[in-house]
Amino acid sequence: MTLLAQLSLAVVLLAFLFPPLQQDSPPQASMQHLLQRLSQCDFLSSGAGLSFAVSTLVRLDTLFAVVGGGHMPIPGANNINGSGVLIACKRLNQLRISPDLGTVHVGPGNRWVDVYRYLAPYNRSAVGGRVGHVGVPGYLLGGGVSFFGNEYGWASANVASFTVSSPAVLANGSIVTATPTNEYSDLFWALRGGGNSFALVTDFGLRTVPSGKVYVGTTTFDASVSGTQFLDKVYEYGLRAADDPKAAVIPLVEFSSGSTTPSYSAYLFYNGENAAPEPLEPFLSLPQTSRTFSYRTMYDWSLETDTELLLLTGFRQRFWVLPVGLNRTALQIIHDTYIDSVRQFSSSGIYLTALAVMPVPRTFFTASQKAPGGGDPKASTPHKSPTSGSKKASATRGH
Ligand SMILES: *[C@@H]1O[C@H](CO)[C@@H](O)[C@H](O)[C@H]1NC(C)=O
Ligand SMILES: *[C@@H]1O[C@H](CO)[C@@H](O)[C@H](O)[C@H]1NC(C)=O
Ligand SMILES: *[C@@H]1O[C@H](CO)[C@@H](O)[C@H](O)[C@H]1NC(C)=O
Ligand SMILES: *[C@@H]1O[C@H](CO)[C@@H](O)[C@H](O)[C@H]1NC(C)=O
């Protein structure tokens, strides 16, 4: 770490220990004192502290990174190398529902499991991560694909306000709230999918959805189900998906060390009390060996998946994303190429790989465009739908 970075780190700690009373006094003034405190590592616990830290780092021209929920498992994605300062939002973890239950205020230190746990007693949920393990801020600033997406659009389309500290917009370190109608409406628009470069969000005002419980779970298909059969069902789902936007799926092909053939499974979701909804019929009709699809809160579902995701702790992970239109031939090529690639991969270590085909129906975009607050800044083109995205993820144990 460079000397400048060390000095700046001390300033960040100051921001926590002594909230920003003296923004204009030179940081060097009490540097001796601060360096003595360097052994105490702590996390910012107020938006004002965050704002002070950021404006100071910008003034010192020091590189910094911010970690929100801390979910992304790619090396370096949640951190900065020795050339800068890492600001952790862990303690900016407020959760507060409005009296009419229509909005929940969420701090950037939360993961979706925290949001779902908080909302469950109110019989509410939010357009958030499909697994609870996912962090809130990176997901919302990047758009956010949700099980509720076909009905309500991108998760970011369901943000009613962002409270931010934005050196790009407000060099003086002020904290402002951007809404669709106030003087920061352009910032509001950009933050709905524009990524993490415009501002540091200290609070997200999210619309809640009146779905205390949903049908959600996994299903694992019998070994007799072939790749061809499975892809036929994925394609069939894609064709019908826009007919009932309460449904969502994540079809999965998995192929890991120790296996000679891939296995097929799916995450299934329906926003309603219906164990056999029409759009999910292609998957429910395939022979299955296990199924957890049941009526419960997103919090209960999070507990199920988070337990599984914890098994990946310590694995190095990589993701690749390939967007394609809904096309049966293309699905086959992607599937076959994936299988061939894994077959050629030889490693003495443990590896887990998965190909997740994520259908994004037309309703996903139309719902986003209808969201209160001015359309979808991602300029998606519903008329080109139905579309589907495909995503390949793999994890390898370090060796
Ligand atoms: C660390 O990150 C900075 C900024 O991205 C980059 O310029 C530098 O090359 C990186 N250094 C190493 C050793 O990766
Ligand atoms: C939530 O729903 C349950 C079951 O329908 C009901 O008993 C309970 O009163 C509801 N709670 C709130 C806060 O609305
Ligand atoms: C910071 O800048 C904004 C926008 O120009 C202004 O509204 C606000 O009053 C300023 N805050 C301070 C503390 O000067
Ligand atoms: C479907 O994908 C195949 C393979 O990439 C391509 O040759 C074909 O033109 C595509 N069909 C449509 C209708 O786009």
Short mmCIF file of C-alpha atoms and ligand atoms in Angstrom, two decimals:
data_model
loop_
_atom_site.label_atom_id
_atom_site.label_comp_id
_atom_site.label_asym_id
_atom_site.label_seq_id
_atom_site.Cartn_x
_atom_site.Cartn_y
_atom_site.Cartn_z
CA MET A 1 0.00 0.00 0.00
CA THR A 2 1.36 3.43 -0.89
CA LEU A 3 1.85 6.04 1.78
CA LEU A 4 -0.94 8.14 0.31
CA ALA A 5 -3.32 5.22 0.50
CA GLN A 6 -2.37 4.62 4.12
CA LEU A 7 -3.02 8.24 4.95
CA SER A 8 -6.33 8.13 3.18
CA LEU A 9 -7.34 4.99 4.96
CA ALA A 10 -6.77 6.82 8.20
CA VAL A 11 -9.11 9.53 6.98
CA VAL A 12 -11.78 6.94 6.30
CA LEU A 13 -11.44 5.66 9.82
CA LEU A 14 -11.75 9.21 11.07
CA ALA A 15 -14.99 9.52 9.20
CA PHE A 16 -16.37 6.75 11.32
CA LEU A 17 -14.86 7.74 14.63
CA PHE A 18 -15.62 11.42 14.37
CA PRO A 19 -18.41 12.24 11.93
CA PRO A 20 -17.72 15.08 9.51
CA LEU A 21 -17.43 18.21 11.53
CA GLN A 22 -14.18 19.44 10.04
CA GLN A 23 -14.33 18.64 6.37
CA ASP A 24 -12.02 21.47 5.43
CA SER A 25 -9.27 20.96 7.97
CA PRO A 26 -6.20 19.33 6.40
CA PRO A 27 -6.23 15.58 6.95
CA GLN A 28 -2.55 15.74 7.91
CA ALA A 29 -3.38 17.74 11.05
CA SER A 30 -4.15 14.80 13.24
CA MET A 31 -2.35 12.20 11.17
CA GLN A 32 -0.09 11.07 13.99
CA HIS A 33 -3.14 10.45 16.10
CA LEU A 34 -4.86 8.62 13.26
CA LEU A 35 -1.95 6.38 12.45
CA GLN A 36 -2.06 5.19 16.04
CA ARG A 37 -5.60 4.06 15.40
CA LEU A 38 -4.83 2.14 12.23
CA SER A 39 -4.92 -1.16 14.07
CA GLN A 40 -8.62 -0.52 14.72
CA CYS A 41 -10.47 -1.50 11.60
CA ASP A 42 -14.11 -0.51 11.52
CA PHE A 43 -16.98 0.08 9.15
CA LEU A 44 -18.78 3.27 8.28
CA SER A 45 -22.10 3.40 10.04
CA SER A 46 -23.68 6.57 8.70
CA GLY A 47 -24.36 8.15 5.34
CA ALA A 48 -22.58 11.28 6.58
CA GLY A 49 -19.47 9.24 7.35
CA LEU A 50 -19.56 7.70 3.90
CA SER A 51 -20.00 11.07 2.26
CA PHE A 52 -17.06 12.54 4.18
CA ALA A 53 -14.85 9.56 3.34
CA VAL A 54 -15.65 9.79 -0.35
CA SER A 55 -15.24 13.54 -0.71
CA THR A 56 -11.91 13.33 1.16
CA LEU A 57 -10.65 10.49 -1.02
CA VAL A 58 -11.66 12.39 -4.13
CA ARG A 59 -9.88 15.51 -2.87
CA LEU A 60 -6.73 13.47 -2.25
CA ASP A 61 -7.05 11.87 -5.69
CA THR A 62 -6.89 8.44 -4.09
CA LEU A 63 -8.30 5.29 -5.67
CA PHE A 64 -11.04 3.63 -3.69
CA ALA A 65 -13.58 0.84 -3.97
CA VAL A 66 -16.82 0.29 -2.09
CA VAL A 67 -18.17 -3.05 -0.94
CA GLY A 68 -21.93 -3.30 -0.39
CA GLY A 69 -23.49 -6.70 0.28
CA GLY A 70 -20.19 -8.37 -0.60
CA HIS A 71 -21.79 -11.23 -2.55
CA MET A 72 -19.77 -11.20 -5.77
CA PRO A 73 -17.30 -14.08 -5.43
CA ILE A 74 -14.93 -13.14 -8.27
CA PRO A 75 -11.44 -12.38 -6.91
CA GLY A 76 -10.95 -8.62 -6.59
CA ALA A 77 -14.60 -7.78 -7.32
CA ASN A 78 -15.32 -6.81 -3.71
CA ASN A 79 -12.02 -5.19 -2.99
CA ILE A 80 -9.24 -2.96 -4.19
CA ASN A 81 -5.67 -4.02 -4.59
CA GLY A 82 -2.93 -2.33 -2.57
CA SER A 83 -3.30 0.87 -4.57
CA GLY A 84 -6.29 2.28 -2.73
CA VAL A 85 -8.85 2.26 0.05
CA LEU A 86 -11.77 -0.09 0.53
CA ILE A 87 -14.91 1.36 2.08
CA ALA A 88 -17.21 -1.25 3.62
CA CYS A 89 -20.92 -0.47 3.96
CA LYS A 90 -21.63 -3.41 6.25
CA ARG A 91 -23.11 -1.23 8.99
CA LEU A 92 -25.20 0.92 6.66
CA ASN A 93 -27.78 -1.80 7.05
CA GLN A 94 -30.96 0.04 7.96
CA LEU A 95 -34.36 -1.46 7.06
CA ARG A 96 -37.50 0.63 7.55
CA ILE A 97 -40.97 0.16 6.07
CA SER A 98 -43.28 3.12 5.48
CA PRO A 99 -46.51 3.37 7.54
CA ASP A 100 -48.60 2.43 4.47
CA LEU A 101 -46.24 -0.58 3.86
CA GLY A 102 -45.76 0.59 0.26
CA THR A 103 -42.05 1.47 0.52
CA VAL A 104 -39.13 -0.02 2.34
CA HIS A 105 -35.91 1.89 2.97
CA VAL A 106 -32.89 -0.36 2.61
CA GLY A 107 -29.26 0.43 3.44
CA PRO A 108 -26.49 -0.75 1.09
CA GLY A 109 -24.96 -3.09 3.69
CA ASN A 110 -27.87 -5.52 3.34
CA ARG A 111 -28.27 -8.66 1.32
CA TRP A 112 -31.68 -9.69 -0.03
CA VAL A 113 -32.13 -12.31 2.68
CA ASP A 114 -32.14 -9.42 5.19
CA VAL A 115 -34.80 -7.55 3.19
CA TYR A 116 -37.00 -10.65 2.84
CA ARG A 117 -36.64 -11.48 6.53
CA TYR A 118 -37.65 -7.94 7.46
CA LEU A 119 -40.67 -7.82 5.10
CA ALA A 120 -42.10 -11.28 5.85
CA PRO A 121 -44.07 -10.31 9.00
CA TYR A 122 -45.77 -7.54 6.97
CA ASN A 123 -46.86 -10.06 4.30
CA ARG A 124 -44.74 -8.15 1.80
CA SER A 125 -41.81 -8.82 -0.45
CA ALA A 126 -39.64 -6.82 -2.82
CA VAL A 127 -38.48 -7.05 -6.43
CA GLY A 128 -35.07 -8.34 -5.41
CA GLY A 129 -32.54 -11.14 -5.76
CA ARG A 130 -33.68 -14.62 -6.70
CA VAL A 131 -31.45 -15.95 -3.96
CA GLY A 132 -31.07 -14.19 -0.62
CA HIS A 133 -27.29 -14.37 -0.72
CA VAL A 134 -27.11 -11.56 -3.29
CA GLY A 135 -26.16 -8.08 -2.05
CA VAL A 136 -28.56 -5.16 -2.45
CA PRO A 137 -26.61 -2.21 -3.96
CA GLY A 138 -24.61 -3.82 -6.77
CA TYR A 139 -27.71 -5.73 -7.84
CA LEU A 140 -30.00 -2.67 -7.89
CA LEU A 141 -27.50 -0.37 -9.59
CA GLY A 142 -26.91 -2.97 -12.29
CA GLY A 143 -30.62 -3.41 -13.09
CA GLY A 144 -31.45 -6.59 -11.19
CA VAL A 145 -33.15 -9.71 -12.53
CA SER A 146 -35.84 -10.86 -10.11
CA PHE A 147 -38.36 -13.68 -9.98
CA PHE A 148 -40.89 -10.83 -9.88
CA GLY A 149 -39.32 -9.29 -13.01
CA ASN A 150 -41.84 -10.52 -15.57
CA GLU A 151 -44.54 -8.80 -13.55
CA TYR A 152 -42.73 -5.70 -12.26
CA GLY A 153 -39.68 -5.30 -14.53
CA TRP A 154 -36.06 -4.79 -13.56
CA ALA A 155 -35.52 -4.47 -9.82
CA SER A 156 -34.13 -1.00 -10.53
CA ALA A 157 -37.46 0.00 -12.08
CA ASN A 158 -38.98 -0.47 -8.61
CA VAL A 159 -36.73 1.99 -6.81
CA ALA A 160 -38.69 5.07 -5.80
CA SER A 161 -35.74 7.07 -4.46
CA PHE A 162 -31.98 6.91 -4.06
CA THR A 163 -30.31 8.79 -1.23
CA VAL A 164 -26.77 9.37 -2.39
CA SER A 165 -23.40 10.87 -1.84
CA SER A 166 -22.13 11.70 -5.29
CA PRO A 167 -18.73 13.28 -5.90
CA ALA A 168 -19.58 13.28 -9.60
CA VAL A 169 -22.65 15.42 -9.02
CA LEU A 170 -22.02 17.18 -5.72
CA ALA A 171 -18.34 17.90 -5.18
CA ASN A 172 -19.07 19.30 -1.71
CA GLY A 173 -19.97 15.89 -0.31
CA SER A 174 -23.63 16.71 0.38
CA ILE A 175 -26.09 13.88 0.66
CA VAL A 176 -29.16 14.29 -1.50
CA THR A 177 -32.20 12.21 -2.36
CA ALA A 178 -32.85 11.66 -6.06
CA THR A 179 -36.44 11.00 -7.11
CA PRO A 180 -38.17 10.92 -10.52
CA THR A 181 -39.53 14.43 -10.03
CA ASN A 182 -37.01 16.48 -8.06
CA GLU A 183 -33.95 18.42 -9.28
CA TYR A 184 -31.88 15.20 -9.24
CA SER A 185 -34.25 13.33 -11.56
CA ASP A 186 -31.48 12.86 -14.15
CA LEU A 187 -29.32 11.14 -11.53
CA PHE A 188 -32.33 9.06 -10.48
CA TRP A 189 -32.77 7.97 -14.08
CA ALA A 190 -29.08 7.08 -14.52
CA LEU A 191 -28.90 5.07 -11.31
CA ARG A 192 -31.65 2.71 -12.47
CA GLY A 193 -29.24 0.32 -14.13
CA GLY A 194 -26.38 2.72 -14.88
CA GLY A 195 -23.95 0.97 -12.55
CA ASN A 196 -21.88 2.16 -9.64
CA SER A 197 -20.00 5.14 -11.08
CA PHE A 198 -22.43 8.00 -10.51
CA ALA A 199 -22.95 7.96 -6.79
CA LEU A 200 -22.64 6.00 -3.59
CA VAL A 201 -26.10 5.13 -2.40
CA THR A 202 -26.70 5.39 1.32
CA ASP A 203 -30.38 4.40 1.12
CA PHE A 204 -32.66 2.77 -1.45
CA GLY A 205 -36.39 3.53 -1.25
CA LEU A 206 -37.97 0.41 -2.77
CA ARG A 207 -41.56 -0.31 -3.64
CA THR A 208 -42.80 -3.38 -1.81
CA VAL A 209 -44.95 -6.03 -3.46
CA PRO A 210 -47.99 -7.49 -1.69
CA SER A 211 -46.79 -11.10 -1.85
CA GLY A 212 -46.29 -12.49 1.60
CA LYS A 213 -45.88 -15.95 0.13
CA VAL A 214 -45.05 -17.28 -3.31
CA TYR A 215 -44.61 -20.70 -4.87
CA VAL A 216 -40.86 -21.17 -5.18
CA GLY A 217 -38.37 -24.02 -5.15
CA THR A 218 -36.11 -26.28 -7.11
CA THR A 219 -36.79 -29.40 -9.06
CA THR A 220 -34.22 -31.96 -10.16
CA PHE A 221 -35.02 -33.98 -13.23
CA ASP A 222 -34.56 -37.72 -13.53
CA ALA A 223 -31.38 -39.00 -15.20
CA SER A 224 -33.61 -40.29 -18.04
CA VAL A 225 -34.28 -36.68 -19.11
CA SER A 226 -32.04 -35.89 -22.08
CA GLY A 227 -30.49 -32.55 -23.02
CA THR A 228 -32.75 -32.41 -26.06
CA GLN A 229 -35.88 -32.98 -24.00
CA PHE A 230 -34.78 -30.40 -21.44
CA LEU A 231 -34.02 -27.74 -24.07
CA ASP A 232 -37.37 -28.40 -25.74
CA LYS A 233 -39.02 -27.49 -22.42
CA VAL A 234 -36.88 -24.37 -22.00
CA TYR A 235 -37.88 -23.28 -25.49
CA GLU A 236 -41.55 -24.08 -24.88
CA TYR A 237 -41.48 -22.05 -21.67
CA GLY A 238 -39.85 -19.15 -23.55
CA LEU A 239 -42.64 -19.12 -26.13
CA ARG A 240 -45.35 -18.95 -23.48
CA ALA A 241 -43.62 -16.96 -20.74
CA ALA A 242 -45.22 -13.61 -21.57
CA ASP A 243 -48.72 -15.13 -21.25
CA ASP A 244 -48.55 -15.20 -17.48
CA PRO A 245 -45.97 -12.81 -16.01
CA LYS A 246 -46.35 -14.25 -12.52
CA ALA A 247 -44.09 -17.15 -13.46
CA ALA A 248 -40.30 -17.33 -13.64
CA VAL A 249 -37.72 -20.09 -14.06
CA ILE A 250 -33.98 -20.65 -14.02
CA PRO A 251 -33.30 -23.85 -15.98
CA LEU A 252 -29.88 -25.27 -15.07
CA VAL A 253 -27.46 -27.71 -16.65
CA GLU A 254 -24.78 -28.80 -14.20
CA PHE A 255 -21.64 -30.76 -14.94
CA SER A 256 -19.03 -31.18 -12.27
CA SER A 257 -15.92 -33.15 -11.41
CA GLY A 258 -16.66 -36.82 -10.80
CA SER A 259 -19.62 -36.88 -13.25
CA THR A 260 -19.58 -38.36 -16.72
CA THR A 261 -22.85 -36.77 -17.80
CA PRO A 262 -24.57 -33.44 -17.08
CA SER A 263 -27.61 -33.20 -14.81
CA TYR A 264 -30.68 -31.04 -15.37
CA SER A 265 -32.71 -29.07 -12.86
CA ALA A 266 -34.68 -25.82 -12.57
CA TYR A 267 -35.62 -23.12 -10.10
CA LEU A 268 -39.36 -22.55 -10.41
CA PHE A 269 -41.35 -19.54 -9.24
CA TYR A 270 -44.97 -18.46 -9.29
CA ASN A 271 -46.37 -15.35 -7.62
CA GLY A 272 -49.63 -16.92 -6.46
CA GLU A 273 -51.03 -19.87 -4.58
CA ASN A 274 -50.90 -22.29 -7.48
CA ALA A 275 -48.86 -25.47 -7.35
CA ALA A 276 -49.30 -26.19 -11.07
CA PRO A 277 -49.36 -22.91 -13.01
CA GLU A 278 -49.76 -23.22 -16.75
CA PRO A 279 -46.44 -21.61 -17.81
CA LEU A 280 -44.43 -23.96 -15.58
CA GLU A 281 -46.17 -27.04 -16.98
CA PRO A 282 -43.26 -27.87 -19.36
CA PHE A 283 -40.98 -28.36 -16.36
CA LEU A 284 -43.50 -29.85 -13.94
CA SER A 285 -44.36 -32.52 -16.51
CA LEU A 286 -40.80 -33.89 -16.79
CA PRO A 287 -39.90 -36.87 -14.58
CA GLN A 288 -38.32 -35.62 -11.37
CA THR A 289 -36.26 -37.09 -8.56
CA SER A 290 -36.78 -34.28 -6.06
CA ARG A 291 -38.75 -31.09 -5.71
CA THR A 292 -38.87 -28.30 -3.11
CA PHE A 293 -41.37 -26.12 -5.04
CA SER A 294 -43.75 -24.97 -2.28
CA TYR A 295 -45.78 -22.02 -0.95
CA ARG A 296 -43.64 -19.94 1.40
CA THR A 297 -41.97 -16.59 1.96
CA MET A 298 -38.95 -15.44 -0.02
CA TYR A 299 -37.17 -15.49 3.33
CA ASP A 300 -37.81 -19.22 3.80
CA TRP A 301 -36.64 -19.81 0.24
CA SER A 302 -33.50 -17.75 0.93
CA LEU A 303 -32.65 -19.99 3.85
CA GLU A 304 -32.80 -23.03 1.55
CA THR A 305 -30.58 -21.61 -1.19
CA ASP A 306 -28.18 -19.72 1.04
CA THR A 307 -27.26 -22.98 2.75
CA GLU A 308 -26.34 -24.42 -0.63
CA LEU A 309 -24.43 -21.33 -1.72
CA LEU A 310 -22.35 -21.43 1.44
CA LEU A 311 -20.94 -24.71 0.16
CA LEU A 312 -19.18 -22.64 -2.51
CA THR A 313 -17.24 -20.66 0.08
CA GLY A 314 -13.54 -20.92 -0.69
CA PHE A 315 -14.06 -21.76 -4.34
CA ARG A 316 -12.73 -19.44 -6.99
CA GLN A 317 -15.59 -18.45 -9.28
CA ARG A 318 -15.98 -17.15 -12.80
CA PHE A 319 -19.05 -16.06 -14.77
CA TRP A 320 -19.63 -15.55 -18.45
CA VAL A 321 -22.80 -14.12 -19.97
CA LEU A 322 -24.09 -14.56 -23.50
CA PRO A 323 -27.37 -12.90 -24.55
CA VAL A 324 -29.25 -14.59 -27.39
CA GLY A 325 -32.74 -14.44 -28.83
CA LEU A 326 -35.13 -17.28 -28.13
CA ASN A 327 -33.90 -19.75 -30.72
CA ARG A 328 -34.01 -23.53 -30.32
CA THR A 329 -30.96 -24.10 -32.55
CA ALA A 330 -28.92 -21.53 -30.66
CA LEU A 331 -29.88 -23.14 -27.34
CA GLN A 332 -28.62 -26.46 -28.63
CA ILE A 333 -25.32 -25.01 -29.84
CA ILE A 334 -24.74 -23.29 -26.48
CA HIS A 335 -25.62 -26.46 -24.56
CA ASP A 336 -23.39 -28.72 -26.69
CA THR A 337 -20.48 -26.28 -26.62
CA TYR A 338 -20.75 -26.05 -22.84
CA ILE A 339 -20.76 -29.85 -22.43
CA ASP A 340 -17.80 -30.25 -24.80
CA SER A 341 -15.83 -27.56 -22.96
CA VAL A 342 -16.36 -29.19 -19.58
CA ARG A 343 -15.43 -32.62 -21.01
CA GLN A 344 -12.14 -31.16 -22.22
CA PHE A 345 -11.43 -29.49 -18.91
CA SER A 346 -9.14 -31.63 -16.81
CA SER A 347 -8.30 -30.73 -13.26
CA SER A 348 -7.12 -32.71 -10.30
CA GLY A 349 -9.19 -30.41 -8.07
CA ILE A 350 -12.90 -30.20 -7.40
CA TYR A 351 -14.88 -28.10 -9.86
CA LEU A 352 -18.56 -27.27 -10.20
CA THR A 353 -19.96 -25.78 -13.38
CA ALA A 354 -23.44 -24.74 -14.43
CA LEU A 355 -25.12 -23.35 -17.50
CA ALA A 356 -28.16 -21.29 -16.48
CA VAL A 357 -30.55 -20.30 -19.26
CA MET A 358 -32.48 -17.29 -18.03
CA PRO A 359 -35.55 -16.44 -20.09
CA VAL A 360 -36.33 -12.74 -20.13
CA PRO A 361 -39.81 -12.44 -21.64
CA ARG A 362 -41.31 -9.37 -23.31
CA THR A 363 -43.31 -8.53 -20.19
CA PHE A 364 -40.05 -7.93 -18.35
CA PHE A 365 -39.41 -4.88 -20.53
CA THR A 366 -42.97 -3.64 -20.82
CA ALA A 367 -43.34 -3.76 -17.02
CA SER A 368 -40.10 -1.77 -16.63
CA GLN A 369 -41.30 0.86 -19.07
CA LYS A 370 -44.54 1.23 -17.16
CA ALA A 371 -42.79 1.67 -13.83
CA PRO A 372 -43.64 4.93 -12.08
CA GLY A 373 -40.83 7.39 -12.58
CA GLY A 374 -39.99 7.39 -16.22
CA GLY A 375 -39.35 4.28 -18.17
CA ASP A 376 -36.39 2.05 -18.54
CA PRO A 377 -33.00 3.77 -19.03
CA LYS A 378 -31.62 0.54 -20.48
CA ALA A 379 -33.54 1.34 -23.65
CA SER A 380 -34.65 -2.24 -24.07
CA THR A 381 -36.65 -3.19 -27.10
CA PRO A 382 -39.72 -5.25 -26.19
CA HIS A 383 -40.69 -5.72 -29.83
CA LYS A 384 -37.61 -7.86 -30.35
CA SER A 385 -38.72 -10.24 -27.58
CA PRO A 386 -39.21 -13.03 -26.66
CA THR A 387 -35.58 -13.07 -25.76
CA SER A 388 -33.54 -15.20 -23.49
CA GLY A 389 -30.17 -14.76 -21.90
CA SER A 390 -27.83 -17.57 -21.11
CA LYS A 391 -25.23 -17.52 -18.45
CA LYS A 392 -22.49 -19.91 -17.65
CA ALA A 393 -20.94 -20.01 -14.23
CA SER A 394 -18.26 -22.20 -12.84
CA ALA A 395 -16.35 -22.54 -9.64
CA THR A 396 -13.04 -24.28 -9.15
CA ARG A 397 -11.43 -25.14 -5.87
CA GLY A 398 -8.03 -23.48 -5.56
CA HIS A 399 -5.10 -25.86 -5.76
C1 LIG B 1 -4.19 -2.03 -8.93
O1 LIG B 1 -5.28 -1.28 -9.42
C2 LIG B 1 -4.93 -0.10 -10.11
C3 LIG B 1 -6.21 0.60 -10.46
O2 LIG B 1 -7.11 -0.22 -11.11
C4 LIG B 1 -4.14 -0.46 -11.35
O3 LIG B 1 -3.76 0.71 -12.01
C5 LIG B 1 -2.91 -1.25 -10.93
O4 LIG B 1 -2.24 -1.71 -12.07
C6 LIG B 1 -3.31 -2.46 -10.08
N1 LIG B 1 -2.10 -3.08 -9.59
C7 LIG B 1 -1.95 -4.39 -9.53
C8 LIG B 1 -0.65 -4.88 -8.98
O5 LIG B 1 -2.82 -5.15 -9.91
C1 LIG B 2 -50.29 -11.77 7.16
O1 LIG B 2 -51.06 -12.83 6.63
C2 LIG B 2 -51.49 -13.75 7.60
C3 LIG B 2 -52.13 -14.93 6.89
O2 LIG B 2 -53.01 -14.50 5.89
C4 LIG B 2 -52.43 -13.03 8.57
O3 LIG B 2 -52.86 -13.93 9.57
C5 LIG B 2 -51.69 -11.88 9.21
O4 LIG B 2 -52.57 -11.12 10.02
C6 LIG B 2 -51.09 -10.96 8.15
N1 LIG B 2 -50.24 -9.97 8.78
C7 LIG B 2 -50.27 -8.68 8.45
C8 LIG B 2 -49.31 -7.79 9.19
O5 LIG B 2 -51.01 -8.24 7.59
C1 LIG B 3 -23.68 21.28 -1.90
O1 LIG B 3 -24.08 21.51 -3.22
C2 LIG B 3 -25.48 21.43 -3.44
C3 LIG B 3 -25.73 21.58 -4.94
O2 LIG B 3 -25.05 22.66 -5.46
C4 LIG B 3 -26.20 22.49 -2.61
O3 LIG B 3 -27.59 22.37 -2.80
C5 LIG B 3 -25.85 22.26 -1.14
O4 LIG B 3 -26.43 23.26 -0.35
C6 LIG B 3 -24.35 22.23 -0.93
N1 LIG B 3 -24.06 21.84 0.45
C7 LIG B 3 -23.23 22.51 1.23
C8 LIG B 3 -23.06 21.96 2.61
O5 LIG B 3 -22.63 23.52 0.85
C1 LIG B 4 -31.22 -19.37 -34.82
O1 LIG B 4 -29.87 -19.63 -34.53
C2 LIG B 4 -29.18 -20.26 -35.60
C3 LIG B 4 -27.81 -20.62 -35.08
O2 LIG B 4 -27.12 -19.50 -34.61
C4 LIG B 4 -29.13 -19.32 -36.80
O3 LIG B 4 -28.49 -19.96 -37.88
C5 LIG B 4 -30.55 -18.96 -37.18
O4 LIG B 4 -30.53 -17.99 -38.21
C6 LIG B 4 -31.31 -18.42 -35.98
N1 LIG B 4 -32.72 -18.25 -36.37
C7 LIG B 4 -33.33 -17.08 -36.20
C8 LIG B 4 -34.75 -17.06 -36.59
O5 LIG B 4 -32.76 -16.08 -35.78
#
